[in-house]
Amino acid sequence: DIQLTQSPSFLSASVGDRVTVTCRASQGVSTYLAWYQQKPGKAPKLLIYAASTLQSGVPSRFSGSGSGTEFTLTISSLQPEDFANYYCQQLYDYPYTFGQGTKLEI
Amino acid sequence: EVHLVESGGGLVKPGGSLRLSCAAAGFNFSTSSMHWVRQAPGMGLEWVSSISSSSTFLYYGDSVKGRFTVSRDNAKNSLYLQMNSLRAEDTAVYYCTRLYNWNGGDAFVIWGQGAMVTVSS
């Protein structure tokens, strides 16, 4: 199975900050990497697919990059609604594993 | 409107069975690869199972293999997850989701609201 390791697991930041979350895969996944945002009690919401493509309707302050085994999610200027949990997921090979998550706190 | 609605969750004793359903609307269900993802209380997301559009290809996570069975009825726009030999560690919110395919990447775009399954004596 392909393991995904996110770092950091917890991130404390302020409104207006630029933050980056990293996702490392145990083997290459090409660009079959997606990022999701999840708020308490809600289903995950897709932010980025194909490693760097912004999903329709997602604010442009979110961006993704990487290929192979190392990927990043960047939020250029944190807004109050961005404080949530973030997960990466590989869809290169079954099982479609998720990273352990990053909790972004104020 | 595009949506997925899960049902069938509840409280079940260890060793028991439960069947989740997911009703789809607003998109071409019969040509869609469908998946189940779960989330234990306070924990991260775990991919559980998938089924191809014509039920030809079925995949399961190691933790549920041999105990869970995924199926679908395209005529009813419905997805199912039969869960047998349930354990306490199966306690989670179960989401159904649709896989979208793009050039260079796939992702889960549509998610249901989730169904809570609690395994406890």
PDB file of C-alpha atoms in Angstrom:
ATOM      1  CA  ASP A   1       0.000   0.000   0.000  1.00  0.00           C
ATOM      2  CA  ILE A   2       1.093   3.576  -0.652  1.00  0.00           C
ATOM      3  CA  GLN A   3       1.587   5.504   2.578  1.00  0.00           C
ATOM      4  CA  LEU A   4       1.047   9.253   2.714  1.00  0.00           C
ATOM      5  CA  THR A   5       2.720  11.305   5.426  1.00  0.00           C
ATOM      6  CA  GLN A   6       1.498  14.835   6.024  1.00  0.00           C
ATOM      7  CA  SER A   7       3.456  17.468   7.886  1.00  0.00           C
ATOM      8  CA  PRO A   8       2.871  19.161  10.123  1.00  0.00           C
ATOM      9  CA  SER A   9       0.024  17.350  11.914  1.00  0.00           C
ATOM     10  CA  PHE A  10      -0.886  20.592  13.698  1.00  0.00           C
ATOM     11  CA  LEU A  11      -0.349  24.124  12.502  1.00  0.00           C
ATOM     12  CA  SER A  12      -1.072  27.275  14.429  1.00  0.00           C
ATOM     13  CA  ALA A  13      -1.385  30.428  12.347  1.00  0.00           C
ATOM     14  CA  SER A  14      -3.078  33.814  12.133  1.00  0.00           C
ATOM     15  CA  VAL A  15      -5.409  35.465   9.660  1.00  0.00           C
ATOM     16  CA  GLY A  16      -3.354  36.779   6.761  1.00  0.00           C
ATOM     17  CA  ASP A  17      -0.530  34.263   7.187  1.00  0.00           C
ATOM     18  CA  ARG A  18       0.844  32.155   4.359  1.00  0.00           C
ATOM     19  CA  VAL A  19       0.924  28.459   5.270  1.00  0.00           C
ATOM     20  CA  THR A  20       2.187  25.330   3.574  1.00  0.00           C
ATOM     21  CA  VAL A  21       1.291  21.701   4.230  1.00  0.00           C
ATOM     22  CA  THR A  22       3.457  18.911   2.831  1.00  0.00           C
ATOM     23  CA  CYS A  23       2.378  15.419   1.766  1.00  0.00           C
ATOM     24  CA  ARG A  24       4.987  12.752   1.053  1.00  0.00           C
ATOM     25  CA  ALA A  25       4.159   9.458  -0.635  1.00  0.00           C
ATOM     26  CA  SER A  26       6.026   6.217   0.055  1.00  0.00           C
ATOM     27  CA  GLN A  27       6.215   5.624  -3.691  1.00  0.00           C
ATOM     28  CA  GLY A  28       5.532   7.682  -6.789  1.00  0.00           C
ATOM     29  CA  VAL A  29       1.921   8.611  -7.503  1.00  0.00           C
ATOM     30  CA  SER A  30       2.567  10.842 -10.545  1.00  0.00           C
ATOM     31  CA  THR A  31       0.037  13.674 -10.178  1.00  0.00           C
ATOM     32  CA  TYR A  32      -2.780  11.490  -8.816  1.00  0.00           C
ATOM     33  CA  LEU A  33      -2.928  13.489  -5.614  1.00  0.00           C
ATOM     34  CA  ALA A  34      -5.894  15.436  -4.241  1.00  0.00           C
ATOM     35  CA  TRP A  35      -6.338  17.805  -1.298  1.00  0.00           C
ATOM     36  CA  TYR A  36      -9.505  18.113   0.799  1.00  0.00           C
ATOM     37  CA  GLN A  37     -10.686  20.491   3.496  1.00  0.00           C
ATOM     38  CA  GLN A  38     -12.936  19.205   6.266  1.00  0.00           C
ATOM     39  CA  LYS A  39     -14.743  21.174   8.946  1.00  0.00           C
ATOM     40  CA  PRO A  40     -16.221  19.548  12.089  1.00  0.00           C
ATOM     41  CA  GLY A  41     -19.364  17.559  11.394  1.00  0.00           C
ATOM     42  CA  LYS A  42     -19.132  18.074   7.646  1.00  0.00           C
ATOM     43  CA  ALA A  43     -18.112  15.944   4.688  1.00  0.00           C
ATOM     44  CA  PRO A  44     -14.739  16.652   3.100  1.00  0.00           C
ATOM     45  CA  LYS A  45     -14.605  19.274   0.351  1.00  0.00           C
ATOM     46  CA  LEU A  46     -12.308  18.918  -2.642  1.00  0.00           C
ATOM     47  CA  LEU A  47      -9.809  21.766  -3.015  1.00  0.00           C
ATOM     48  CA  ILE A  48      -7.154  20.540  -5.460  1.00  0.00           C
ATOM     49  CA  TYR A  49      -6.996  17.616  -7.890  1.00  0.00           C
ATOM     50  CA  ALA A  50      -4.261  16.336 -10.196  1.00  0.00           C
ATOM     51  CA  ALA A  51      -1.803  17.779  -7.642  1.00  0.00           C
ATOM     52  CA  SER A  52      -2.143  21.371  -8.791  1.00  0.00           C
ATOM     53  CA  THR A  53      -5.546  22.003 -10.394  1.00  0.00           C
ATOM     54  CA  LEU A  54      -7.908  24.179  -8.387  1.00  0.00           C
ATOM     55  CA  GLN A  55     -11.417  22.749  -8.117  1.00  0.00           C
ATOM     56  CA  SER A  56     -14.134  25.016  -9.459  1.00  0.00           C
ATOM     57  CA  GLY A  57     -15.387  27.471  -6.859  1.00  0.00           C
ATOM     58  CA  VAL A  58     -12.366  27.170  -4.573  1.00  0.00           C
ATOM     59  CA  PRO A  59     -10.700  30.515  -3.781  1.00  0.00           C
ATOM     60  CA  SER A  60      -7.469  31.246  -5.614  1.00  0.00           C
ATOM     61  CA  ARG A  61      -5.562  31.681  -2.333  1.00  0.00           C
ATOM     62  CA  PHE A  62      -5.363  27.861  -2.334  1.00  0.00           C
ATOM     63  CA  SER A  63      -2.720  26.258  -4.542  1.00  0.00           C
ATOM     64  CA  GLY A  64      -1.081  22.883  -4.919  1.00  0.00           C
ATOM     65  CA  SER A  65       2.179  21.687  -6.405  1.00  0.00           C
ATOM     66  CA  GLY A  66       4.334  18.612  -6.775  1.00  0.00           C
ATOM     67  CA  SER A  67       4.522  15.302  -8.543  1.00  0.00           C
ATOM     68  CA  GLY A  68       5.929  11.893  -7.830  1.00  0.00           C
ATOM     69  CA  THR A  69       6.400  11.643  -4.076  1.00  0.00           C
ATOM     70  CA  GLU A  70       6.345  15.183  -2.706  1.00  0.00           C
ATOM     71  CA  PHE A  71       3.423  17.569  -2.756  1.00  0.00           C
ATOM     72  CA  THR A  72       2.453  20.831  -1.106  1.00  0.00           C
ATOM     73  CA  LEU A  73      -0.766  22.684  -0.369  1.00  0.00           C
ATOM     74  CA  THR A  74      -0.329  26.411   0.141  1.00  0.00           C
ATOM     75  CA  ILE A  75      -2.812  28.952   1.422  1.00  0.00           C
ATOM     76  CA  SER A  76      -1.466  32.358   0.475  1.00  0.00           C
ATOM     77  CA  SER A  77      -3.391  34.518   2.960  1.00  0.00           C
ATOM     78  CA  LEU A  78      -5.384  32.727   5.629  1.00  0.00           C
ATOM     79  CA  GLN A  79      -8.998  33.703   6.075  1.00  0.00           C
ATOM     80  CA  PRO A  80     -11.111  32.921   9.165  1.00  0.00           C
ATOM     81  CA  GLU A  81     -13.048  30.242   7.258  1.00  0.00           C
ATOM     82  CA  ASP A  82      -9.825  28.361   6.394  1.00  0.00           C
ATOM     83  CA  PHE A  83      -9.274  27.054   9.922  1.00  0.00           C
ATOM     84  CA  ALA A  84     -10.106  23.380   9.411  1.00  0.00           C
ATOM     85  CA  ASN A  85      -8.564  19.952   8.831  1.00  0.00           C
ATOM     86  CA  TYR A  86      -6.751  19.222   5.575  1.00  0.00           C
ATOM     87  CA  TYR A  87      -6.087  15.831   4.005  1.00  0.00           C
ATOM     88  CA  CYS A  88      -4.128  14.654   1.001  1.00  0.00           C
ATOM     89  CA  GLN A  89      -5.182  11.525  -0.877  1.00  0.00           C
ATOM     90  CA  GLN A  90      -3.479   9.434  -3.532  1.00  0.00           C
ATOM     91  CA  LEU A  91      -5.648   7.995  -6.304  1.00  0.00           C
ATOM     92  CA  TYR A  92      -2.800   6.319  -8.194  1.00  0.00           C
ATOM     93  CA  ASP A  93      -3.298   2.810  -6.896  1.00  0.00           C
ATOM     94  CA  TYR A  94      -5.697   0.910  -4.661  1.00  0.00           C
ATOM     95  CA  PRO A  95      -6.177   1.253  -1.754  1.00  0.00           C
ATOM     96  CA  TYR A  96      -6.738   4.980  -2.229  1.00  0.00           C
ATOM     97  CA  THR A  97      -5.002   6.113   0.924  1.00  0.00           C
ATOM     98  CA  PHE A  98      -5.302   9.415   2.776  1.00  0.00           C
ATOM     99  CA  GLY A  99      -2.701  11.275   4.753  1.00  0.00           C
ATOM    100  CA  GLN A 100      -3.256  11.433   8.495  1.00  0.00           C
ATOM    101  CA  GLY A 101      -4.449  15.032   8.296  1.00  0.00           C
ATOM    102  CA  THR A 102      -3.278  18.505   9.286  1.00  0.00           C
ATOM    103  CA  LYS A 103      -5.271  20.534  11.791  1.00  0.00           C
ATOM    104  CA  LEU A 104      -4.977  24.239  11.070  1.00  0.00           C
ATOM    105  CA  GLU A 105      -5.728  26.234  14.207  1.00  0.00           C
ATOM    106  CA  ILE A 106      -5.905  29.892  15.026  1.00  0.00           C
TER     107      ILE A 106
ATOM    108  CA  GLU B   1     -29.223  19.105  -7.989  1.00  0.00           C
ATOM    109  CA  VAL B   2     -26.328  16.711  -7.577  1.00  0.00           C
ATOM    110  CA  HIS B   3     -26.361  14.865  -4.279  1.00  0.00           C
ATOM    111  CA  LEU B   4     -25.759  11.636  -2.400  1.00  0.00           C
ATOM    112  CA  VAL B   5     -27.785  10.574   0.641  1.00  0.00           C
ATOM    113  CA  GLU B   6     -26.687   7.748   2.930  1.00  0.00           C
ATOM    114  CA  SER B   7     -29.038   5.771   5.144  1.00  0.00           C
ATOM    115  CA  GLY B   8     -29.039   2.635   7.256  1.00  0.00           C
ATOM    116  CA  GLY B   9     -26.637   3.612  10.000  1.00  0.00           C
ATOM    117  CA  GLY B  10     -27.250   2.814  13.639  1.00  0.00           C
ATOM    118  CA  LEU B  11     -26.168   0.901  16.725  1.00  0.00           C
ATOM    119  CA  VAL B  12     -25.188  -2.745  16.317  1.00  0.00           C
ATOM    120  CA  LYS B  13     -23.562  -5.283  18.622  1.00  0.00           C
ATOM    121  CA  PRO B  14     -20.104  -6.690  17.930  1.00  0.00           C
ATOM    122  CA  GLY B  15     -20.382  -9.545  15.469  1.00  0.00           C
ATOM    123  CA  GLY B  16     -23.569  -8.122  14.014  1.00  0.00           C
ATOM    124  CA  SER B  17     -24.427  -6.904  10.521  1.00  0.00           C
ATOM    125  CA  LEU B  18     -25.662  -3.698   8.967  1.00  0.00           C
ATOM    126  CA  ARG B  19     -26.387  -2.557   5.423  1.00  0.00           C
ATOM    127  CA  LEU B  20     -25.770   1.005   4.358  1.00  0.00           C
ATOM    128  CA  SER B  21     -27.468   2.520   1.335  1.00  0.00           C
ATOM    129  CA  CYS B  22     -26.574   5.580  -0.699  1.00  0.00           C
ATOM    130  CA  ALA B  23     -29.118   7.195  -3.011  1.00  0.00           C
ATOM    131  CA  ALA B  24     -27.709   9.220  -5.884  1.00  0.00           C
ATOM    132  CA  ALA B  25     -29.344  12.020  -7.859  1.00  0.00           C
ATOM    133  CA  GLY B  26     -28.447  14.681 -10.382  1.00  0.00           C
ATOM    134  CA  PHE B  27     -25.687  12.855 -12.264  1.00  0.00           C
ATOM    135  CA  ASN B  28     -25.200   9.779 -14.414  1.00  0.00           C
ATOM    136  CA  PHE B  29     -24.887   7.183 -11.652  1.00  0.00           C
ATOM    137  CA  SER B  30     -24.710   4.213 -13.994  1.00  0.00           C
ATOM    138  CA  THR B  31     -21.419   5.392 -15.525  1.00  0.00           C
ATOM    139  CA  SER B  32     -19.808   6.464 -12.235  1.00  0.00           C
ATOM    140  CA  SER B  33     -17.212   4.712 -10.100  1.00  0.00           C
ATOM    141  CA  MET B  34     -18.531   4.875  -6.531  1.00  0.00           C
ATOM    142  CA  HIS B  35     -16.646   4.622  -3.241  1.00  0.00           C
ATOM    143  CA  TRP B  36     -17.112   4.386   0.506  1.00  0.00           C
ATOM    144  CA  VAL B  37     -14.897   6.360   2.887  1.00  0.00           C
ATOM    145  CA  ARG B  38     -15.171   6.264   6.678  1.00  0.00           C
ATOM    146  CA  GLN B  39     -14.030   8.372   9.590  1.00  0.00           C
ATOM    147  CA  ALA B  40     -13.807   7.085  13.137  1.00  0.00           C
ATOM    148  CA  PRO B  41     -14.641   9.608  15.878  1.00  0.00           C
ATOM    149  CA  GLY B  42     -11.855  12.182  16.168  1.00  0.00           C
ATOM    150  CA  MET B  43      -9.756  10.410  13.546  1.00  0.00           C
ATOM    151  CA  GLY B  44      -8.788  10.870   9.915  1.00  0.00           C
ATOM    152  CA  LEU B  45     -10.335   9.648   6.681  1.00  0.00           C
ATOM    153  CA  GLU B  46     -10.031   6.011   5.634  1.00  0.00           C
ATOM    154  CA  TRP B  47     -10.891   4.724   2.178  1.00  0.00           C
ATOM    155  CA  VAL B  48     -13.059   1.595   2.534  1.00  0.00           C
ATOM    156  CA  SER B  49     -14.249   0.229  -0.791  1.00  0.00           C
ATOM    157  CA  SER B  50     -14.994   0.955  -4.429  1.00  0.00           C
ATOM    158  CA  ILE B  51     -17.150  -0.445  -7.206  1.00  0.00           C
ATOM    159  CA  SER B  52     -16.866   0.228 -10.919  1.00  0.00           C
ATOM    160  CA  SER B  53     -19.817   1.417 -12.983  1.00  0.00           C
ATOM    161  CA  SER B  54     -20.874  -2.045 -14.121  1.00  0.00           C
ATOM    162  CA  SER B  55     -19.848  -3.810 -10.880  1.00  0.00           C
ATOM    163  CA  THR B  56     -17.012  -5.556 -12.690  1.00  0.00           C
ATOM    164  CA  PHE B  57     -14.253  -4.288 -10.393  1.00  0.00           C
ATOM    165  CA  LEU B  58     -14.569  -4.317  -6.620  1.00  0.00           C
ATOM    166  CA  TYR B  59     -11.843  -3.162  -4.224  1.00  0.00           C
ATOM    167  CA  TYR B  60     -11.595  -3.180  -0.433  1.00  0.00           C
ATOM    168  CA  GLY B  61      -9.305  -1.837   2.233  1.00  0.00           C
ATOM    169  CA  ASP B  62      -7.376  -4.440   4.224  1.00  0.00           C
ATOM    170  CA  SER B  63      -9.277  -3.653   7.420  1.00  0.00           C
ATOM    171  CA  VAL B  64     -12.667  -4.645   5.913  1.00  0.00           C
ATOM    172  CA  LYS B  65     -11.696  -7.268   3.338  1.00  0.00           C
ATOM    173  CA  GLY B  66     -13.706 -10.459   3.777  1.00  0.00           C
ATOM    174  CA  ARG B  67     -16.288  -8.764   6.025  1.00  0.00           C
ATOM    175  CA  PHE B  68     -17.744  -5.948   3.885  1.00  0.00           C
ATOM    176  CA  THR B  69     -19.340  -6.249   0.447  1.00  0.00           C
ATOM    177  CA  VAL B  70     -20.034  -3.343  -1.880  1.00  0.00           C
ATOM    178  CA  SER B  71     -22.776  -3.512  -4.486  1.00  0.00           C
ATOM    179  CA  ARG B  72     -24.931  -1.241  -6.600  1.00  0.00           C
ATOM    180  CA  ASP B  73     -28.244  -1.135  -8.448  1.00  0.00           C
ATOM    181  CA  ASN B  74     -27.937   1.203 -11.415  1.00  0.00           C
ATOM    182  CA  ALA B  75     -31.657   0.976 -12.127  1.00  0.00           C
ATOM    183  CA  LYS B  76     -32.310   2.438  -8.678  1.00  0.00           C
ATOM    184  CA  ASN B  77     -29.329   4.856  -8.655  1.00  0.00           C
ATOM    185  CA  SER B  78     -28.237   3.229  -5.423  1.00  0.00           C
ATOM    186  CA  LEU B  79     -25.005   2.094  -3.793  1.00  0.00           C
ATOM    187  CA  TYR B  80     -24.816  -0.355  -0.912  1.00  0.00           C
ATOM    188  CA  LEU B  81     -22.329  -1.526   1.703  1.00  0.00           C
ATOM    189  CA  GLN B  82     -23.105  -4.794   3.468  1.00  0.00           C
ATOM    190  CA  MET B  83     -21.115  -4.921   6.699  1.00  0.00           C
ATOM    191  CA  ASN B  84     -20.791  -8.261   8.496  1.00  0.00           C
ATOM    192  CA  SER B  85     -18.836  -9.413  11.547  1.00  0.00           C
ATOM    193  CA  LEU B  86     -18.725  -5.846  12.800  1.00  0.00           C
ATOM    194  CA  ARG B  87     -16.109  -4.825  15.338  1.00  0.00           C
ATOM    195  CA  ALA B  88     -15.801  -1.877  17.705  1.00  0.00           C
ATOM    196  CA  GLU B  89     -13.127  -0.425  15.423  1.00  0.00           C
ATOM    197  CA  ASP B  90     -15.691  -0.194  12.598  1.00  0.00           C
ATOM    198  CA  THR B  91     -17.445   2.568  14.530  1.00  0.00           C
ATOM    199  CA  ALA B  92     -17.333   5.564  12.207  1.00  0.00           C
ATOM    200  CA  VAL B  93     -19.199   7.934   9.960  1.00  0.00           C
ATOM    201  CA  TYR B  94     -19.480   6.288   6.555  1.00  0.00           C
ATOM    202  CA  TYR B  95     -19.543   8.515   3.478  1.00  0.00           C
ATOM    203  CA  CYS B  96     -20.415   7.514  -0.067  1.00  0.00           C
ATOM    204  CA  THR B  97     -18.657   9.484  -2.764  1.00  0.00           C
ATOM    205  CA  ARG B  98     -18.336   9.640  -6.527  1.00  0.00           C
ATOM    206  CA  LEU B  99     -14.999   9.448  -8.311  1.00  0.00           C
ATOM    207  CA  TYR B 100     -14.341  12.028 -11.014  1.00  0.00           C
ATOM    208  CA  ASN B 101     -11.669  11.395 -13.646  1.00  0.00           C
ATOM    209  CA  TRP B 102      -9.548  14.102 -15.225  1.00  0.00           C
ATOM    210  CA  ASN B 103      -6.429  14.010 -17.347  1.00  0.00           C
ATOM    211  CA  GLY B 104      -3.599  13.539 -14.876  1.00  0.00           C
ATOM    212  CA  GLY B 105      -5.671  12.993 -11.780  1.00  0.00           C
ATOM    213  CA  ASP B 106      -8.847  11.759 -10.146  1.00  0.00           C
ATOM    214  CA  ALA B 107     -10.682  12.924  -7.029  1.00  0.00           C
ATOM    215  CA  PHE B 108     -13.844  12.619  -4.974  1.00  0.00           C
ATOM    216  CA  VAL B 109     -15.998  15.627  -5.732  1.00  0.00           C
ATOM    217  CA  ILE B 110     -19.471  14.675  -4.523  1.00  0.00           C
ATOM    218  CA  TRP B 111     -19.888  13.407  -0.961  1.00  0.00           C
ATOM    219  CA  GLY B 112     -22.933  12.354   1.024  1.00  0.00           C
ATOM    220  CA  GLN B 113     -23.670  13.763   4.462  1.00  0.00           C
ATOM    221  CA  GLY B 114     -22.502  10.550   6.123  1.00  0.00           C
ATOM    222  CA  ALA B 115     -24.139   7.730   8.097  1.00  0.00           C
ATOM    223  CA  MET B 116     -23.049   6.980  11.653  1.00  0.00           C
ATOM    224  CA  VAL B 117     -22.363   3.346  12.512  1.00  0.00           C
ATOM    225  CA  THR B 118     -21.740   2.483  16.153  1.00  0.00           C
ATOM    226  CA  VAL B 119     -20.593  -1.001  17.131  1.00  0.00           C
ATOM    227  CA  SER B 120     -21.022  -1.535  20.850  1.00  0.00           C
ATOM    228  CA  SER B 121     -22.502  -4.040  23.267  1.00  0.00           C
TER     229      SER B 121
END
